Every structure is written in structure tokens, then in C-alpha cells.
Short mmCIF file of N, CA, C and O in Angstrom, two decimals:
data_model
loop_
_atom_site.label_atom_id
_atom_site.label_comp_id
_atom_site.label_asym_id
_atom_site.label_seq_id
_atom_site.Cartn_x
_atom_site.Cartn_y
_atom_site.Cartn_z
N GLN A 12 -28.75 -47.18 -46.80
CA GLN A 12 -27.80 -48.26 -46.55
C GLN A 12 -26.39 -47.69 -46.40
O GLN A 12 -25.92 -46.96 -47.24
N VAL A 13 -25.76 -48.07 -45.32
CA VAL A 13 -24.41 -47.58 -45.05
C VAL A 13 -23.40 -48.41 -45.83
O VAL A 13 -23.46 -49.64 -45.84
N GLN A 14 -22.48 -47.72 -46.48
CA GLN A 14 -21.40 -48.41 -47.18
C GLN A 14 -20.06 -47.77 -46.87
O GLN A 14 -19.96 -46.54 -46.82
N LEU A 15 -19.07 -48.62 -46.66
CA LEU A 15 -17.69 -48.19 -46.51
C LEU A 15 -16.88 -48.98 -47.53
O LEU A 15 -16.94 -50.21 -47.55
N VAL A 16 -16.16 -48.28 -48.37
CA VAL A 16 -15.43 -48.92 -49.45
C VAL A 16 -13.97 -48.49 -49.40
O VAL A 16 -13.64 -47.31 -49.60
N GLU A 17 -13.10 -49.46 -49.13
CA GLU A 17 -11.67 -49.19 -49.07
C GLU A 17 -11.03 -49.29 -50.46
O GLU A 17 -11.50 -50.05 -51.31
N SER A 18 -9.94 -48.57 -50.62
CA SER A 18 -9.15 -48.67 -51.83
C SER A 18 -7.71 -48.32 -51.49
O SER A 18 -7.43 -47.76 -50.42
N GLY A 19 -6.80 -48.68 -52.38
CA GLY A 19 -5.41 -48.29 -52.21
C GLY A 19 -4.48 -49.36 -51.71
O GLY A 19 -3.27 -49.12 -51.59
N GLY A 20 -4.99 -50.53 -51.41
CA GLY A 20 -4.10 -51.60 -50.98
C GLY A 20 -3.26 -52.12 -52.14
O GLY A 20 -3.43 -51.71 -53.28
N GLY A 21 -2.37 -53.03 -51.82
CA GLY A 21 -1.52 -53.61 -52.85
C GLY A 21 -0.22 -54.12 -52.29
O GLY A 21 -0.11 -54.43 -51.10
N LEU A 22 0.75 -54.21 -53.17
CA LEU A 22 2.06 -54.76 -52.82
C LEU A 22 3.07 -53.62 -52.69
O LEU A 22 3.11 -52.73 -53.54
N ALA A 23 3.86 -53.67 -51.64
CA ALA A 23 4.92 -52.68 -51.43
C ALA A 23 6.16 -53.38 -50.90
O ALA A 23 6.07 -54.45 -50.30
N GLN A 24 7.29 -52.78 -51.12
CA GLN A 24 8.53 -53.30 -50.56
C GLN A 24 8.73 -52.73 -49.16
O GLN A 24 8.22 -51.64 -48.83
N ALA A 25 9.47 -53.45 -48.36
CA ALA A 25 9.80 -52.94 -47.03
C ALA A 25 10.47 -51.57 -47.17
O ALA A 25 11.33 -51.37 -48.03
N GLY A 26 10.02 -50.64 -46.31
CA GLY A 26 10.52 -49.28 -46.38
C GLY A 26 9.70 -48.37 -47.27
O GLY A 26 9.90 -47.15 -47.27
N GLY A 27 8.81 -48.97 -48.02
CA GLY A 27 7.98 -48.19 -48.95
C GLY A 27 6.74 -47.62 -48.29
O GLY A 27 6.57 -47.67 -47.06
N SER A 28 5.87 -47.09 -49.13
CA SER A 28 4.66 -46.41 -48.65
C SER A 28 3.44 -46.86 -49.44
O SER A 28 3.54 -47.26 -50.61
N LEU A 29 2.30 -46.79 -48.78
CA LEU A 29 1.01 -46.98 -49.41
C LEU A 29 0.03 -46.04 -48.74
O LEU A 29 0.19 -45.68 -47.56
N ARG A 30 -1.00 -45.67 -49.48
CA ARG A 30 -2.05 -44.82 -48.93
C ARG A 30 -3.39 -45.50 -49.15
O ARG A 30 -3.77 -45.79 -50.29
N LEU A 31 -4.09 -45.75 -48.07
CA LEU A 31 -5.41 -46.34 -48.12
C LEU A 31 -6.46 -45.25 -48.01
O LEU A 31 -6.26 -44.26 -47.31
N SER A 32 -7.57 -45.46 -48.69
CA SER A 32 -8.68 -44.53 -48.60
C SER A 32 -9.97 -45.29 -48.36
O SER A 32 -10.10 -46.44 -48.76
N CYS A 33 -10.89 -44.65 -47.67
CA CYS A 33 -12.18 -45.25 -47.36
C CYS A 33 -13.27 -44.23 -47.69
O CYS A 33 -13.32 -43.15 -47.09
N ALA A 34 -14.10 -44.58 -48.64
CA ALA A 34 -15.22 -43.73 -49.02
C ALA A 34 -16.48 -44.24 -48.33
O ALA A 34 -16.74 -45.44 -48.34
N THR A 35 -17.23 -43.33 -47.72
CA THR A 35 -18.43 -43.73 -46.99
C THR A 35 -19.67 -43.10 -47.59
O THR A 35 -19.61 -42.05 -48.24
N SER A 36 -20.79 -43.77 -47.38
CA SER A 36 -22.08 -43.23 -47.78
C SER A 36 -23.14 -43.80 -46.87
O SER A 36 -22.95 -44.86 -46.25
N GLY A 37 -24.26 -43.08 -46.78
CA GLY A 37 -25.39 -43.57 -46.00
C GLY A 37 -25.32 -43.28 -44.51
O GLY A 37 -26.19 -43.74 -43.76
N LEU A 38 -24.31 -42.55 -44.06
CA LEU A 38 -24.24 -42.19 -42.66
C LEU A 38 -23.88 -40.71 -42.53
O LEU A 38 -23.35 -40.10 -43.46
N THR A 39 -24.20 -40.14 -41.36
CA THR A 39 -23.82 -38.76 -41.09
C THR A 39 -22.37 -38.76 -40.65
O THR A 39 -22.06 -38.94 -39.46
N PHE A 40 -21.49 -38.61 -41.61
CA PHE A 40 -20.07 -38.87 -41.40
C PHE A 40 -19.51 -38.08 -40.23
O PHE A 40 -18.72 -38.61 -39.44
N ASN A 41 -19.92 -36.84 -40.09
CA ASN A 41 -19.37 -35.97 -39.03
C ASN A 41 -19.69 -36.48 -37.63
O ASN A 41 -19.08 -36.01 -36.66
N ASN A 42 -20.62 -37.42 -37.50
CA ASN A 42 -21.00 -37.95 -36.19
C ASN A 42 -20.20 -39.18 -35.78
O ASN A 42 -20.35 -39.66 -34.66
N TYR A 43 -19.37 -39.69 -36.66
CA TYR A 43 -18.73 -40.98 -36.45
C TYR A 43 -17.22 -40.90 -36.25
O TYR A 43 -16.53 -40.18 -36.97
N PHE A 44 -16.77 -41.66 -35.27
CA PHE A 44 -15.35 -41.98 -35.19
C PHE A 44 -15.03 -42.89 -36.37
O PHE A 44 -15.82 -43.77 -36.73
N MET A 45 -13.87 -42.69 -36.95
CA MET A 45 -13.42 -43.56 -38.03
C MET A 45 -12.15 -44.27 -37.58
O MET A 45 -11.32 -43.70 -36.86
N GLY A 46 -12.04 -45.50 -38.02
CA GLY A 46 -10.87 -46.27 -37.63
C GLY A 46 -10.39 -47.18 -38.74
O GLY A 46 -11.13 -47.49 -39.68
N TRP A 47 -9.16 -47.57 -38.61
CA TRP A 47 -8.57 -48.61 -39.47
C TRP A 47 -8.13 -49.76 -38.57
O TRP A 47 -7.46 -49.55 -37.56
N PHE A 48 -8.53 -50.95 -38.96
CA PHE A 48 -8.11 -52.18 -38.30
C PHE A 48 -7.36 -53.02 -39.33
O PHE A 48 -7.45 -52.78 -40.53
N ARG A 49 -6.67 -54.02 -38.85
CA ARG A 49 -6.03 -54.96 -39.75
C ARG A 49 -6.08 -56.35 -39.16
O ARG A 49 -6.14 -56.53 -37.94
N GLN A 50 -6.04 -57.34 -40.06
CA GLN A 50 -6.05 -58.73 -39.63
C GLN A 50 -5.11 -59.52 -40.51
O GLN A 50 -5.31 -59.61 -41.73
N ALA A 51 -4.09 -60.09 -39.89
CA ALA A 51 -3.15 -60.95 -40.58
C ALA A 51 -3.62 -62.39 -40.46
O ALA A 51 -4.37 -62.73 -39.53
N PRO A 52 -3.20 -63.27 -41.37
CA PRO A 52 -3.62 -64.67 -41.31
C PRO A 52 -3.31 -65.30 -39.96
O PRO A 52 -2.19 -65.17 -39.45
N GLY A 53 -4.30 -65.93 -39.38
CA GLY A 53 -4.11 -66.62 -38.11
C GLY A 53 -4.08 -65.72 -36.90
O GLY A 53 -3.83 -66.19 -35.77
N LYS A 54 -4.32 -64.43 -37.10
CA LYS A 54 -4.27 -63.50 -35.98
C LYS A 54 -5.61 -62.80 -35.81
O LYS A 54 -6.43 -62.78 -36.72
N GLU A 55 -5.81 -62.23 -34.64
CA GLU A 55 -7.04 -61.48 -34.39
C GLU A 55 -6.98 -60.11 -35.06
O GLU A 55 -5.90 -59.59 -35.34
N ARG A 56 -8.15 -59.57 -35.31
CA ARG A 56 -8.22 -58.23 -35.86
C ARG A 56 -7.72 -57.23 -34.82
O ARG A 56 -8.09 -57.31 -33.65
N GLU A 57 -6.87 -56.33 -35.25
CA GLU A 57 -6.31 -55.37 -34.31
C GLU A 57 -6.53 -53.94 -34.80
O GLU A 57 -6.54 -53.66 -36.00
N LEU A 58 -6.66 -53.06 -33.81
CA LEU A 58 -6.85 -51.66 -34.11
C LEU A 58 -5.53 -51.04 -34.55
O LEU A 58 -4.51 -51.24 -33.90
N VAL A 59 -5.58 -50.29 -35.64
CA VAL A 59 -4.39 -49.61 -36.14
C VAL A 59 -4.41 -48.13 -35.76
O VAL A 59 -3.44 -47.60 -35.21
N ALA A 60 -5.52 -47.47 -36.07
CA ALA A 60 -5.60 -46.03 -35.82
C ALA A 60 -7.05 -45.58 -35.81
O ALA A 60 -7.90 -46.21 -36.46
N THR A 61 -7.32 -44.52 -35.07
CA THR A 61 -8.65 -43.91 -35.06
C THR A 61 -8.54 -42.41 -35.15
O THR A 61 -7.52 -41.81 -34.79
N VAL A 62 -9.64 -41.80 -35.62
CA VAL A 62 -9.72 -40.34 -35.69
C VAL A 62 -11.12 -39.92 -35.25
O VAL A 62 -12.11 -40.54 -35.65
N SER A 63 -11.19 -38.91 -34.41
CA SER A 63 -12.46 -38.48 -33.85
C SER A 63 -13.24 -37.64 -34.87
O SER A 63 -12.67 -37.13 -35.83
N PRO A 64 -14.55 -37.47 -34.64
CA PRO A 64 -15.42 -36.87 -35.66
C PRO A 64 -15.10 -35.43 -36.02
O PRO A 64 -14.99 -35.12 -37.21
N ILE A 65 -15.00 -34.54 -35.05
CA ILE A 65 -14.90 -33.11 -35.36
C ILE A 65 -13.49 -32.59 -35.11
O ILE A 65 -12.87 -32.01 -36.00
N ALA A 66 -12.97 -32.86 -33.92
CA ALA A 66 -11.64 -32.34 -33.57
C ALA A 66 -10.54 -33.04 -34.35
O ALA A 66 -9.44 -32.50 -34.50
N GLY A 67 -10.84 -34.24 -34.83
CA GLY A 67 -9.81 -34.97 -35.57
C GLY A 67 -8.70 -35.52 -34.70
O GLY A 67 -7.59 -35.76 -35.18
N SER A 68 -9.00 -35.73 -33.42
CA SER A 68 -7.99 -36.33 -32.53
C SER A 68 -7.69 -37.75 -32.98
O SER A 68 -8.59 -38.48 -33.38
N THR A 69 -6.43 -38.12 -32.89
CA THR A 69 -6.01 -39.42 -33.41
C THR A 69 -5.40 -40.29 -32.32
O THR A 69 -4.86 -39.80 -31.33
N ASN A 70 -5.49 -41.59 -32.54
CA ASN A 70 -4.84 -42.58 -31.69
C ASN A 70 -4.24 -43.65 -32.59
O ASN A 70 -4.81 -43.97 -33.64
N TYR A 71 -3.12 -44.19 -32.15
CA TYR A 71 -2.41 -45.19 -32.95
C TYR A 71 -1.98 -46.37 -32.10
O TYR A 71 -1.65 -46.22 -30.92
N ALA A 72 -1.93 -47.52 -32.74
CA ALA A 72 -1.30 -48.67 -32.11
C ALA A 72 0.19 -48.38 -31.99
O ALA A 72 0.78 -47.71 -32.85
N ASP A 73 0.79 -48.88 -30.94
CA ASP A 73 2.23 -48.64 -30.73
C ASP A 73 3.06 -49.10 -31.92
O ASP A 73 4.08 -48.50 -32.26
N SER A 74 2.62 -50.16 -32.57
CA SER A 74 3.39 -50.76 -33.66
C SER A 74 3.45 -49.88 -34.90
O SER A 74 4.30 -50.10 -35.77
N VAL A 75 2.56 -48.88 -35.00
CA VAL A 75 2.55 -48.04 -36.20
C VAL A 75 2.84 -46.57 -35.91
O VAL A 75 2.92 -45.77 -36.84
N LYS A 76 2.98 -46.22 -34.65
CA LYS A 76 3.24 -44.82 -34.29
C LYS A 76 4.50 -44.32 -34.99
O LYS A 76 5.51 -45.00 -35.02
N GLY A 77 4.38 -43.13 -35.55
CA GLY A 77 5.52 -42.53 -36.24
C GLY A 77 5.65 -42.97 -37.69
O GLY A 77 6.47 -42.42 -38.43
N ARG A 78 4.87 -43.99 -38.09
CA ARG A 78 4.94 -44.47 -39.48
C ARG A 78 3.62 -44.28 -40.23
O ARG A 78 3.62 -44.03 -41.43
N PHE A 79 2.51 -44.43 -39.52
CA PHE A 79 1.19 -44.32 -40.14
C PHE A 79 0.51 -43.02 -39.70
O PHE A 79 0.69 -42.58 -38.55
N THR A 80 -0.29 -42.46 -40.58
CA THR A 80 -1.06 -41.26 -40.26
C THR A 80 -2.49 -41.44 -40.74
O THR A 80 -2.72 -41.71 -41.92
N ILE A 81 -3.43 -41.29 -39.82
CA ILE A 81 -4.84 -41.34 -40.18
C ILE A 81 -5.36 -39.92 -40.32
O ILE A 81 -4.95 -39.01 -39.58
N SER A 82 -6.26 -39.73 -41.27
CA SER A 82 -6.88 -38.43 -41.46
C SER A 82 -8.30 -38.62 -41.97
O SER A 82 -8.68 -39.73 -42.36
N ARG A 83 -9.05 -37.54 -41.95
CA ARG A 83 -10.42 -37.61 -42.47
C ARG A 83 -10.75 -36.30 -43.17
O ARG A 83 -10.19 -35.24 -42.84
N ASP A 84 -11.64 -36.41 -44.13
CA ASP A 84 -12.13 -35.25 -44.87
C ASP A 84 -13.64 -35.23 -44.69
O ASP A 84 -14.36 -35.97 -45.37
N ASN A 85 -14.10 -34.39 -43.77
CA ASN A 85 -15.53 -34.37 -43.46
C ASN A 85 -16.37 -33.80 -44.60
O ASN A 85 -17.58 -34.02 -44.65
N ALA A 86 -15.76 -33.07 -45.48
CA ALA A 86 -16.51 -32.54 -46.63
C ALA A 86 -16.75 -33.62 -47.69
O ALA A 86 -17.74 -33.56 -48.42
N ARG A 87 -15.85 -34.58 -47.73
CA ARG A 87 -15.96 -35.63 -48.75
C ARG A 87 -16.36 -36.98 -48.17
O ARG A 87 -16.46 -37.96 -48.90
N ASN A 88 -16.55 -37.02 -46.84
CA ASN A 88 -16.98 -38.26 -46.18
C ASN A 88 -15.98 -39.40 -46.41
O ASN A 88 -16.38 -40.55 -46.66
N THR A 89 -14.72 -39.07 -46.31
CA THR A 89 -13.69 -40.08 -46.53
C THR A 89 -12.67 -40.05 -45.38
O THR A 89 -12.52 -39.05 -44.67
N THR A 90 -11.99 -41.16 -45.23
CA THR A 90 -10.88 -41.24 -44.29
C THR A 90 -9.71 -41.93 -44.99
O THR A 90 -9.92 -42.74 -45.90
N GLN A 91 -8.51 -41.56 -44.60
CA GLN A 91 -7.31 -42.09 -45.25
C GLN A 91 -6.35 -42.64 -44.19
O GLN A 91 -6.38 -42.25 -43.04
N LEU A 92 -5.51 -43.54 -44.65
CA LEU A 92 -4.43 -44.05 -43.81
C LEU A 92 -3.16 -44.00 -44.65
O LEU A 92 -3.02 -44.79 -45.60
N GLN A 93 -2.29 -43.08 -44.33
CA GLN A 93 -1.00 -42.99 -45.00
C GLN A 93 -0.02 -43.88 -44.25
O GLN A 93 0.19 -43.69 -43.05
N MET A 94 0.57 -44.83 -44.96
CA MET A 94 1.49 -45.79 -44.34
C MET A 94 2.88 -45.60 -44.93
O MET A 94 3.04 -45.70 -46.16
N LYS A 95 3.85 -45.33 -44.10
CA LYS A 95 5.23 -45.15 -44.53
C LYS A 95 6.13 -46.13 -43.79
O LYS A 95 5.74 -46.71 -42.78
N LYS A 96 7.33 -46.26 -44.29
CA LYS A 96 8.32 -47.16 -43.67
C LYS A 96 7.69 -48.52 -43.39
O LYS A 96 7.82 -49.07 -42.29
N LEU A 97 7.04 -49.05 -44.38
CA LEU A 97 6.32 -50.31 -44.23
C LEU A 97 7.27 -51.45 -43.88
O LEU A 97 8.43 -51.48 -44.33
N LYS A 98 6.75 -52.38 -43.09
CA LYS A 98 7.50 -53.56 -42.66
C LYS A 98 6.73 -54.80 -43.10
O LYS A 98 5.50 -54.76 -43.23
N PRO A 99 7.42 -55.92 -43.28
CA PRO A 99 6.70 -57.16 -43.63
C PRO A 99 5.60 -57.50 -42.63
O PRO A 99 4.56 -58.04 -43.02
N GLU A 100 5.79 -57.17 -41.37
CA GLU A 100 4.77 -57.46 -40.36
C GLU A 100 3.53 -56.59 -40.48
O GLU A 100 2.55 -56.80 -39.78
N ASP A 101 3.56 -55.60 -41.38
CA ASP A 101 2.35 -54.82 -41.66
C ASP A 101 1.42 -55.54 -42.64
O ASP A 101 0.31 -55.07 -42.89
N THR A 102 1.87 -56.63 -43.19
CA THR A 102 1.06 -57.40 -44.13
C THR A 102 -0.22 -57.89 -43.46
O THR A 102 -0.17 -58.55 -42.41
N ALA A 103 -1.35 -57.53 -44.05
CA ALA A 103 -2.64 -57.89 -43.47
C ALA A 103 -3.75 -57.39 -44.40
O ALA A 103 -3.49 -56.64 -45.35
N VAL A 104 -4.96 -57.80 -44.10
CA VAL A 104 -6.13 -57.16 -44.70
C VAL A 104 -6.49 -55.98 -43.81
O VAL A 104 -6.62 -56.13 -42.60
N TYR A 105 -6.62 -54.82 -44.42
CA TYR A 105 -6.93 -53.59 -43.69
C TYR A 105 -8.40 -53.24 -43.89
O TYR A 105 -8.89 -53.22 -45.01
N TYR A 106 -9.05 -52.95 -42.77
CA TYR A 106 -10.48 -52.64 -42.77
C TYR A 106 -10.72 -51.22 -42.27
O TYR A 106 -10.13 -50.80 -41.27
N CYS A 107 -11.61 -50.54 -42.95
CA CYS A 107 -12.11 -49.26 -42.49
C CYS A 107 -13.36 -49.51 -41.65
O CYS A 107 -14.16 -50.41 -41.98
N ALA A 108 -13.53 -48.76 -40.59
CA ALA A 108 -14.69 -48.94 -39.73
C ALA A 108 -15.19 -47.60 -39.22
O ALA A 108 -14.43 -46.64 -39.10
N ALA A 109 -16.48 -47.56 -38.90
CA ALA A 109 -17.12 -46.35 -38.37
C ALA A 109 -17.86 -46.69 -37.09
O ALA A 109 -18.49 -47.76 -37.00
N ASP A 110 -17.79 -45.80 -36.13
CA ASP A 110 -18.42 -46.05 -34.83
C ASP A 110 -19.00 -44.76 -34.28
O ASP A 110 -18.30 -43.74 -34.18
N ARG A 111 -20.29 -44.81 -33.91
CA ARG A 111 -20.96 -43.61 -33.40
C ARG A 111 -20.42 -43.23 -32.03
O ARG A 111 -20.20 -42.06 -31.76
N TRP A 112 -20.21 -44.24 -31.19
CA TRP A 112 -19.66 -44.01 -29.84
C TRP A 112 -18.37 -44.81 -29.75
O TRP A 112 -18.38 -46.00 -29.94
N TYR A 113 -17.32 -44.20 -29.41
CA TYR A 113 -15.98 -44.77 -29.51
C TYR A 113 -15.83 -46.08 -28.75
O TYR A 113 -15.99 -46.14 -27.55
N SER A 114 -15.54 -47.16 -29.49
CA SER A 114 -15.38 -48.48 -28.88
C SER A 114 -13.94 -48.92 -28.81
O SER A 114 -13.65 -50.03 -28.34
N GLY A 115 -13.02 -48.10 -29.31
CA GLY A 115 -11.61 -48.42 -29.20
C GLY A 115 -11.25 -49.73 -29.84
O GLY A 115 -11.63 -50.02 -30.97
N ARG A 116 -10.53 -50.56 -29.07
CA ARG A 116 -10.04 -51.84 -29.59
C ARG A 116 -11.12 -52.91 -29.70
O ARG A 116 -10.88 -53.97 -30.27
N GLU A 117 -12.30 -52.65 -29.16
CA GLU A 117 -13.36 -53.66 -29.18
C GLU A 117 -14.01 -53.68 -30.56
O GLU A 117 -15.08 -53.11 -30.79
N SER A 118 -13.37 -54.35 -31.48
CA SER A 118 -13.80 -54.30 -32.87
C SER A 118 -15.24 -54.78 -33.04
O SER A 118 -15.96 -54.27 -33.92
N ALA A 119 -15.69 -55.72 -32.23
CA ALA A 119 -17.04 -56.25 -32.37
C ALA A 119 -18.10 -55.19 -32.10
O ALA A 119 -19.26 -55.36 -32.50
N ARG A 120 -17.72 -54.10 -31.44
CA ARG A 120 -18.69 -53.07 -31.09
C ARG A 120 -18.73 -51.92 -32.08
O ARG A 120 -19.57 -51.04 -31.97
N TRP A 121 -17.82 -51.95 -33.08
CA TRP A 121 -17.86 -50.89 -34.08
C TRP A 121 -19.09 -51.12 -34.97
O TRP A 121 -19.45 -52.25 -35.28
N ASP A 122 -19.68 -50.02 -35.41
CA ASP A 122 -20.99 -50.10 -36.06
C ASP A 122 -20.94 -50.60 -37.50
O ASP A 122 -21.78 -51.42 -37.92
N TYR A 123 -20.03 -50.09 -38.28
CA TYR A 123 -20.00 -50.40 -39.71
C TYR A 123 -18.58 -50.72 -40.17
O TYR A 123 -17.62 -50.17 -39.65
N TRP A 124 -18.52 -51.59 -41.18
CA TRP A 124 -17.24 -52.07 -41.69
C TRP A 124 -17.20 -52.06 -43.20
O TRP A 124 -18.22 -52.29 -43.86
N GLY A 125 -16.00 -51.85 -43.73
CA GLY A 125 -15.77 -52.06 -45.14
C GLY A 125 -15.43 -53.52 -45.40
O GLY A 125 -15.34 -54.33 -44.47
N GLN A 126 -15.19 -53.82 -46.66
CA GLN A 126 -14.93 -55.22 -47.04
C GLN A 126 -13.47 -55.60 -46.88
O GLN A 126 -13.14 -56.78 -46.92
N GLY A 127 -12.61 -54.61 -46.70
CA GLY A 127 -11.19 -54.87 -46.50
C GLY A 127 -10.39 -54.75 -47.78
O GLY A 127 -10.89 -54.96 -48.88
N THR A 128 -9.13 -54.39 -47.62
CA THR A 128 -8.21 -54.32 -48.74
C THR A 128 -6.87 -54.92 -48.31
O THR A 128 -6.40 -54.68 -47.20
N GLN A 129 -6.30 -55.73 -49.20
CA GLN A 129 -5.07 -56.45 -48.85
C GLN A 129 -3.85 -55.55 -48.99
O GLN A 129 -3.69 -54.86 -50.01
N VAL A 130 -3.01 -55.58 -47.99
CA VAL A 130 -1.70 -54.91 -48.04
C VAL A 130 -0.64 -55.98 -47.82
O VAL A 130 -0.69 -56.71 -46.83
N THR A 131 0.27 -56.09 -48.76
CA THR A 131 1.35 -57.06 -48.67
C THR A 131 2.68 -56.34 -48.78
O THR A 131 2.91 -55.58 -49.73
N VAL A 132 3.54 -56.56 -47.79
CA VAL A 132 4.84 -55.91 -47.76
C VAL A 132 5.91 -56.98 -47.89
O VAL A 132 6.00 -57.88 -47.05
N SER A 133 6.71 -56.87 -48.92
CA SER A 133 7.77 -57.85 -49.15
C SER A 133 9.08 -57.36 -48.56
O SER A 133 9.36 -56.17 -48.52
N SER A 134 9.88 -58.32 -48.11
CA SER A 134 11.16 -57.97 -47.48
C SER A 134 12.27 -57.85 -48.49
O SER A 134 12.12 -58.20 -49.65
#
């Protein structure tokens, strides 16, 4: 059974930092693209960042470029999202996701999902 478990969410002030982590089990981690999505109330789920399986190539939404960094540890089967210079508009539930074949922004096509972790940024 595949499991993705996020941790590290919480409350931060604008300009502050948070680090999210996603622990995975039940899948061959090195074969999967990993991604972070987020969903704010009343809005669609949006792609935040992705990292490729072996080369570790990354992609970011324009709204987080220069502030967020995605990484992965293939030895520990985990992925992280370091968030800096947080803004109130970053407030959302953040989801970790895994995809065998890169689906990009098409969230419905990603293979596995975590349960989400709340990030709230106060102004």
C-alpha cells in the first residue's frame, strides 16, 4: 500500500519560513516524479513545484519562484518543500504527490497523494 505523509505545516508570519516534508512508503521512490500542490479555500488545486526522479530537475509555479525550493532524498524516500519569504496568499492546504509519468499541472492524473497539511500565513 502506497502512503504519502506530509508534515511541517503550521502558522507563520508574512516574511517567515516553513519547511514541509513528505515521507513515502510502498512505492519505488526513485521511479517517481514528486510534486507539491496547494489548494486555498474556494480555489482549484494548483501545482507549486516538482522534482524529477534521478536528475532532480525542478520546476516551480511563477508565484513561488525564488522563494520556495523543492528537494528529494532518494535514500530516505522523502521530499521536502522549503518555503521562505512567505506571503498571506501562500495560505492553503499543501499536498505531496507522486507520479510515475510526469503529468505536470494535471493534478487528476498524478498517481498518489498525501492527506495534506495546512499552511497559514498571517499578515
